[in-house]
PDB file of C-alpha atoms in Angstrom:
ATOM      1  CA  MET A   1      42.471 132.949 182.792  1.00  0.00           C
ATOM      2  CA  LEU A   2      42.592 134.748 179.443  1.00  0.00           C
ATOM      3  CA  GLU A   3      46.386 134.517 179.422  1.00  0.00           C
ATOM      4  CA  ALA A   4      46.215 130.746 179.943  1.00  0.00           C
ATOM      5  CA  ILE A   5      43.780 130.287 177.042  1.00  0.00           C
ATOM      6  CA  THR A   6      45.838 132.589 174.795  1.00  0.00           C
ATOM      7  CA  GLY A   7      48.964 130.624 175.705  1.00  0.00           C
ATOM      8  CA  LYS A   8      47.247 127.345 174.804  1.00  0.00           C
ATOM      9  CA  VAL A   9      46.091 128.744 171.448  1.00  0.00           C
ATOM     10  CA  PHE A  10      49.602 129.958 170.563  1.00  0.00           C
ATOM     11  CA  ALA A  11      51.124 126.652 171.660  1.00  0.00           C
ATOM     12  CA  THR A  12      48.641 124.787 169.463  1.00  0.00           C
ATOM     13  CA  ILE A  13      49.391 127.024 166.473  1.00  0.00           C
ATOM     14  CA  PHE A  14      53.109 126.473 166.995  1.00  0.00           C
ATOM     15  CA  THR A  15      52.840 122.688 167.252  1.00  0.00           C
ATOM     16  CA  LEU A  16      50.514 122.515 164.230  1.00  0.00           C
ATOM     17  CA  SER A  17      52.928 124.688 162.246  1.00  0.00           C
ATOM     18  CA  VAL A  18      55.799 122.399 163.160  1.00  0.00           C
ATOM     19  CA  PHE A  19      53.681 119.383 162.178  1.00  0.00           C
ATOM     20  CA  LEU A  20      52.569 120.828 158.842  1.00  0.00           C
ATOM     21  CA  PHE A  21      55.885 122.253 157.754  1.00  0.00           C
ATOM     22  CA  SER A  22      58.278 119.609 158.993  1.00  0.00           C
ATOM     23  CA  SER A  23      58.760 116.001 158.120  1.00  0.00           C
ATOM     24  CA  TYR A  24      56.133 113.750 159.648  1.00  0.00           C
ATOM     25  CA  THR A  25      56.085 110.101 160.538  1.00  0.00           C
ATOM     26  CA  GLY A  26      53.171 108.240 159.058  1.00  0.00           C
ATOM     27  CA  ASN A  27      51.282 105.436 160.752  1.00  0.00           C
ATOM     28  CA  ASP A  28      50.437 101.941 159.585  1.00  0.00           C
ATOM     29  CA  PRO A  29      46.775 101.710 160.608  1.00  0.00           C
ATOM     30  CA  ALA A  30      45.014  98.371 160.924  1.00  0.00           C
ATOM     31  CA  PHE A  31      41.882  96.921 162.492  1.00  0.00           C
ATOM     32  CA  ARG A  32      41.549  94.375 165.242  1.00  0.00           C
ATOM     33  CA  THR A  33      39.608  91.254 164.287  1.00  0.00           C
ATOM     34  CA  LEU A  34      36.032  91.990 163.227  1.00  0.00           C
ATOM     35  CA  ASN A  35      33.613  90.737 165.880  1.00  0.00           C
ATOM     36  CA  CYS A  36      30.114  90.013 164.527  1.00  0.00           C
ATOM     37  CA  ARG A  37      27.184  88.697 166.550  1.00  0.00           C
ATOM     38  CA  ALA A  38      23.713  87.954 165.225  1.00  0.00           C
ATOM     39  CA  GLY A  39      20.950  88.390 167.772  1.00  0.00           C
ATOM     40  CA  GLU A  40      17.240  87.767 167.273  1.00  0.00           C
ATOM     41  CA  LYS A  41      16.716  90.809 165.047  1.00  0.00           C
ATOM     42  CA  TYR A  42      19.967  92.767 165.030  1.00  0.00           C
ATOM     43  CA  LEU A  43      23.501  92.181 163.843  1.00  0.00           C
ATOM     44  CA  VAL A  44      26.207  93.769 166.040  1.00  0.00           C
ATOM     45  CA  VAL A  45      29.543  94.552 164.378  1.00  0.00           C
ATOM     46  CA  CYS A  46      32.572  95.680 166.439  1.00  0.00           C
ATOM     47  CA  SER A  47      36.254  96.377 165.868  1.00  0.00           C
ATOM     48  CA  SER A  48      38.822  99.066 166.624  1.00  0.00           C
ATOM     49  CA  LEU A  49      41.721 100.713 164.871  1.00  0.00           C
ATOM     50  CA  ILE A  50      45.258  99.961 166.037  1.00  0.00           C
ATOM     51  CA  SER A  51      48.459 101.864 165.255  1.00  0.00           C
ATOM     52  CA  ALA A  52      46.327 104.543 163.596  1.00  0.00           C
ATOM     53  CA  PHE A  53      46.812 107.544 165.859  1.00  0.00           C
ATOM     54  CA  ASP A  54      50.465 107.459 166.879  1.00  0.00           C
ATOM     55  CA  ASN A  55      53.233 109.893 165.971  1.00  0.00           C
ATOM     56  CA  ASP A  56      51.787 113.274 164.881  1.00  0.00           C
ATOM     57  CA  PHE A  57      48.191 112.719 165.999  1.00  0.00           C
ATOM     58  CA  PRO A  58      48.459 114.165 169.541  1.00  0.00           C
ATOM     59  CA  ASP A  59      49.099 117.592 167.954  1.00  0.00           C
ATOM     60  CA  VAL A  60      46.359 117.064 165.383  1.00  0.00           C
ATOM     61  CA  PHE A  61      43.810 116.110 168.053  1.00  0.00           C
ATOM     62  CA  LYS A  62      44.753 119.096 170.240  1.00  0.00           C
ATOM     63  CA  SER A  63      44.408 121.539 167.329  1.00  0.00           C
ATOM     64  CA  GLY A  64      40.855 122.539 168.262  1.00  0.00           C
ATOM     65  CA  SER A  65      39.592 121.450 164.824  1.00  0.00           C
ATOM     66  CA  THR A  66      37.046 118.668 164.540  1.00  0.00           C
ATOM     67  CA  ILE A  67      38.902 115.527 163.450  1.00  0.00           C
ATOM     68  CA  PRO A  68      36.584 112.979 161.789  1.00  0.00           C
ATOM     69  CA  ILE A  69      37.277 109.276 161.278  1.00  0.00           C
ATOM     70  CA  ASN A  70      35.134 107.719 158.547  1.00  0.00           C
ATOM     71  CA  PHE A  71      34.003 104.098 158.544  1.00  0.00           C
ATOM     72  CA  GLN A  72      32.362 102.250 155.653  1.00  0.00           C
ATOM     73  CA  LEU A  73      30.489  99.025 156.453  1.00  0.00           C
ATOM     74  CA  SER A  74      29.534  96.633 153.670  1.00  0.00           C
ATOM     75  CA  ILE A  75      27.547  93.400 153.947  1.00  0.00           C
ATOM     76  CA  ARG A  76      27.354  91.185 150.883  1.00  0.00           C
ATOM     77  CA  ASN A  77      25.978  87.797 149.921  1.00  0.00           C
ATOM     78  CA  LYS A  78      28.104  86.618 146.993  1.00  0.00           C
ATOM     79  CA  ASN A  79      27.789  89.453 144.448  1.00  0.00           C
ATOM     80  CA  LEU A  80      24.682  91.012 146.008  1.00  0.00           C
ATOM     81  CA  SER A  81      25.153  94.110 148.169  1.00  0.00           C
ATOM     82  CA  LEU A  82      22.809  93.881 151.166  1.00  0.00           C
ATOM     83  CA  VAL A  83      24.037  96.792 153.286  1.00  0.00           C
ATOM     84  CA  SER A  84      26.354  99.698 152.578  1.00  0.00           C
ATOM     85  CA  ARG A  85      26.478 102.250 155.401  1.00  0.00           C
ATOM     86  CA  SER A  86      28.801 105.064 156.360  1.00  0.00           C
ATOM     87  CA  PHE A  87      29.534 106.035 159.949  1.00  0.00           C
ATOM     88  CA  GLN A  88      31.724 108.729 161.433  1.00  0.00           C
ATOM     89  CA  ASN A  89      33.466 109.150 164.758  1.00  0.00           C
ATOM     90  CA  SER A  90      34.838 112.589 165.540  1.00  0.00           C
ATOM     91  CA  VAL A  91      36.824 114.359 168.209  1.00  0.00           C
ATOM     92  CA  LYS A  92      37.320 118.029 168.984  1.00  0.00           C
ATOM     93  CA  TYR A  93      39.559 119.365 171.708  1.00  0.00           C
ATOM     94  CA  ASP A  94      37.985 122.132 173.794  1.00  0.00           C
ATOM     95  CA  MET A  95      41.006 124.214 174.836  1.00  0.00           C
ATOM     96  CA  ALA A  96      39.089 126.347 177.314  1.00  0.00           C
ATOM     97  CA  ASN A  97      37.914 123.335 179.325  1.00  0.00           C
ATOM     98  CA  ALA A  98      40.813 120.986 178.461  1.00  0.00           C
ATOM     99  CA  VAL A  99      38.465 118.164 177.408  1.00  0.00           C
ATOM    100  CA  TYR A 100      37.995 116.080 174.295  1.00  0.00           C
ATOM    101  CA  GLU A 101      34.462 116.101 172.877  1.00  0.00           C
ATOM    102  CA  ILE A 102      33.803 112.768 171.173  1.00  0.00           C
ATOM    103  CA  ARG A 103      30.983 111.565 168.957  1.00  0.00           C
ATOM    104  CA  THR A 104      30.673 107.968 167.832  1.00  0.00           C
ATOM    105  CA  GLY A 105      28.472 107.441 164.788  1.00  0.00           C
ATOM    106  CA  GLY A 106      27.854 103.695 164.973  1.00  0.00           C
ATOM    107  CA  MET A 107      26.123 103.823 168.361  1.00  0.00           C
ATOM    108  CA  ASN A 108      25.295 107.556 168.283  1.00  0.00           C
ATOM    109  CA  ARG A 109      27.055 108.403 171.562  1.00  0.00           C
ATOM    110  CA  ARG A 110      28.460 111.724 172.749  1.00  0.00           C
ATOM    111  CA  LEU A 111      30.882 112.071 175.605  1.00  0.00           C
ATOM    112  CA  GLN A 112      33.631 114.257 177.015  1.00  0.00           C
ATOM    113  CA  THR A 113      36.878 113.282 178.685  1.00  0.00           C
ATOM    114  CA  PRO A 114      40.068 115.039 179.741  1.00  0.00           C
ATOM    115  CA  SER A 115      41.988 111.770 179.182  1.00  0.00           C
ATOM    116  CA  TYR A 116      43.889 111.359 175.901  1.00  0.00           C
ATOM    117  CA  ALA A 117      43.930 107.550 176.347  1.00  0.00           C
ATOM    118  CA  ALA A 118      40.158 107.395 176.934  1.00  0.00           C
ATOM    119  CA  MET A 119      39.560 109.638 173.911  1.00  0.00           C
ATOM    120  CA  LEU A 120      41.736 107.394 171.713  1.00  0.00           C
ATOM    121  CA  ALA A 121      39.881 104.271 172.846  1.00  0.00           C
ATOM    122  CA  GLU A 122      36.522 105.830 171.965  1.00  0.00           C
ATOM    123  CA  VAL A 123      37.436 107.460 168.661  1.00  0.00           C
ATOM    124  CA  SER A 124      39.352 104.350 167.459  1.00  0.00           C
ATOM    125  CA  GLY A 125      36.458 102.036 168.218  1.00  0.00           C
ATOM    126  CA  PHE A 126      33.703 101.001 165.874  1.00  0.00           C
ATOM    127  CA  GLU A 127      30.438  99.428 166.949  1.00  0.00           C
ATOM    128  CA  CYS A 128      27.048  99.380 165.286  1.00  0.00           C
ATOM    129  CA  SER A 129      23.818  97.441 165.475  1.00  0.00           C
ATOM    130  CA  LEU A 130      21.833  96.819 162.290  1.00  0.00           C
ATOM    131  CA  PRO A 131      18.599  94.979 161.562  1.00  0.00           C
ATOM    132  CA  TYR A 132      19.153  91.911 159.391  1.00  0.00           C
ATOM    133  CA  ASP A 133      17.198  89.207 157.626  1.00  0.00           C
ATOM    134  CA  PRO A 134      18.118  85.552 158.328  1.00  0.00           C
ATOM    135  CA  SER A 135      17.375  84.792 154.660  1.00  0.00           C
ATOM    136  CA  TRP A 136      20.606  86.633 153.795  1.00  0.00           C
ATOM    137  CA  GLY A 137      22.353  83.360 154.644  1.00  0.00           C
ATOM    138  CA  GLU A 138      26.158  83.355 154.466  1.00  0.00           C
ATOM    139  CA  VAL A 139      27.416  86.945 154.318  1.00  0.00           C
ATOM    140  CA  SER A 140      30.741  88.704 153.981  1.00  0.00           C
ATOM    141  CA  ILE A 141      31.136  91.770 156.223  1.00  0.00           C
ATOM    142  CA  THR A 142      33.808  94.371 155.426  1.00  0.00           C
ATOM    143  CA  LEU A 143      34.771  97.452 157.430  1.00  0.00           C
ATOM    144  CA  THR A 144      37.047 100.150 155.983  1.00  0.00           C
ATOM    145  CA  ALA A 145      38.331 103.358 157.607  1.00  0.00           C
ATOM    146  CA  SER A 146      39.584 106.617 156.126  1.00  0.00           C
ATOM    147  CA  LEU A 147      40.383 110.183 157.092  1.00  0.00           C
ATOM    148  CA  PRO A 148      39.138 113.278 155.242  1.00  0.00           C
ATOM    149  CA  SER A 149      40.820 116.581 154.564  1.00  0.00           C
ATOM    150  CA  VAL A 150      40.456 118.961 157.516  1.00  0.00           C
ATOM    151  CA  ARG A 151      40.776 122.727 157.565  1.00  0.00           C
ATOM    152  CA  PHE A 152      42.949 124.030 160.390  1.00  0.00           C
ATOM    153  CA  GLU A 153      41.621 127.547 161.018  1.00  0.00           C
ATOM    154  CA  GLN A 154      44.691 128.612 162.986  1.00  0.00           C
ATOM    155  CA  LEU A 155      46.808 128.047 159.874  1.00  0.00           C
ATOM    156  CA  GLN A 156      44.170 128.884 157.251  1.00  0.00           C
ATOM    157  CA  LYS A 157      45.092 125.607 155.579  1.00  0.00           C
ATOM    158  CA  LYS A 158      43.311 122.405 154.576  1.00  0.00           C
ATOM    159  CA  VAL A 159      45.262 119.179 155.124  1.00  0.00           C
ATOM    160  CA  ASP A 160      44.528 115.684 153.776  1.00  0.00           C
ATOM    161  CA  LEU A 161      44.897 113.606 156.942  1.00  0.00           C
ATOM    162  CA  MET A 162      45.342 110.424 154.885  1.00  0.00           C
ATOM    163  CA  VAL A 163      48.982 111.483 154.495  1.00  0.00           C
ATOM    164  CA  LEU A 164      49.374 110.502 158.175  1.00  0.00           C
ATOM    165  CA  TRP A 165      48.158 107.014 157.279  1.00  0.00           C
ATOM    166  CA  LYS A 166      50.526 106.855 154.280  1.00  0.00           C
ATOM    167  CA  TYR A 167      47.357 106.912 152.145  1.00  0.00           C
ATOM    168  CA  GLN A 168      46.443 103.425 153.432  1.00  0.00           C
ATOM    169  CA  LYS A 169      42.798 102.632 154.155  1.00  0.00           C
ATOM    170  CA  PRO A 170      42.696  99.910 156.801  1.00  0.00           C
ATOM    171  CA  LYS A 171      40.207  97.138 156.059  1.00  0.00           C
ATOM    172  CA  VAL A 172      38.967  94.057 157.905  1.00  0.00           C
ATOM    173  CA  SER A 173      36.541  91.353 156.792  1.00  0.00           C
ATOM    174  CA  ALA A 174      34.685  88.408 158.260  1.00  0.00           C
ATOM    175  CA  SER A 175      32.199  85.795 157.094  1.00  0.00           C
ATOM    176  CA  LEU A 176      29.090  84.939 159.074  1.00  0.00           C
ATOM    177  CA  SER A 177      26.081  82.650 158.649  1.00  0.00           C
ATOM    178  CA  LEU A 178      22.855  84.460 159.507  1.00  0.00           C
ATOM    179  CA  GLN A 179      20.576  81.470 158.923  1.00  0.00           C
ATOM    180  CA  LYS A 180      18.659  80.407 161.995  1.00  0.00           C
ATOM    181  CA  PRO A 181      19.073  76.747 163.005  1.00  0.00           C
ATOM    182  CA  SER A 182      15.943  74.756 162.182  1.00  0.00           C
TER     183      SER A 182
END
């Protein structure tokens, strides 16, 4: 058992070293269309990142470091800022149990999965529910994503993950009328 875990740690260090010291292929991240629904009291905003976690990300996600994905949600009426909120999804690979531990900030969920595809679907997704006021009228909703710098303990090195997105911050916007029909 200990040999298996040690082997996984060394394999992770090797793949991270190759990633950090070789040429990498960046991604061109984007969002799917922003889906906004106004209920009686809450506004639900949903989207997901596409083409954001290809190429070098499987090694990054399996590093054992916590990998955060930051989301910034802005709701405006003309030049007036009504809402500005930050959310964060994160994933950490547990080598001992071979599972991804995922946290989604918008809906405050925690889950675990051994499936890379299931992890990607969760960590790429954005969904939140916010109280709103119908008097806000016609609003513009903007969602932006970014990646922070992460310290990889195995390498004793901090890496700006935005390099893997070619320093692009994906953004999506939508307009919505929040006025209730009379």
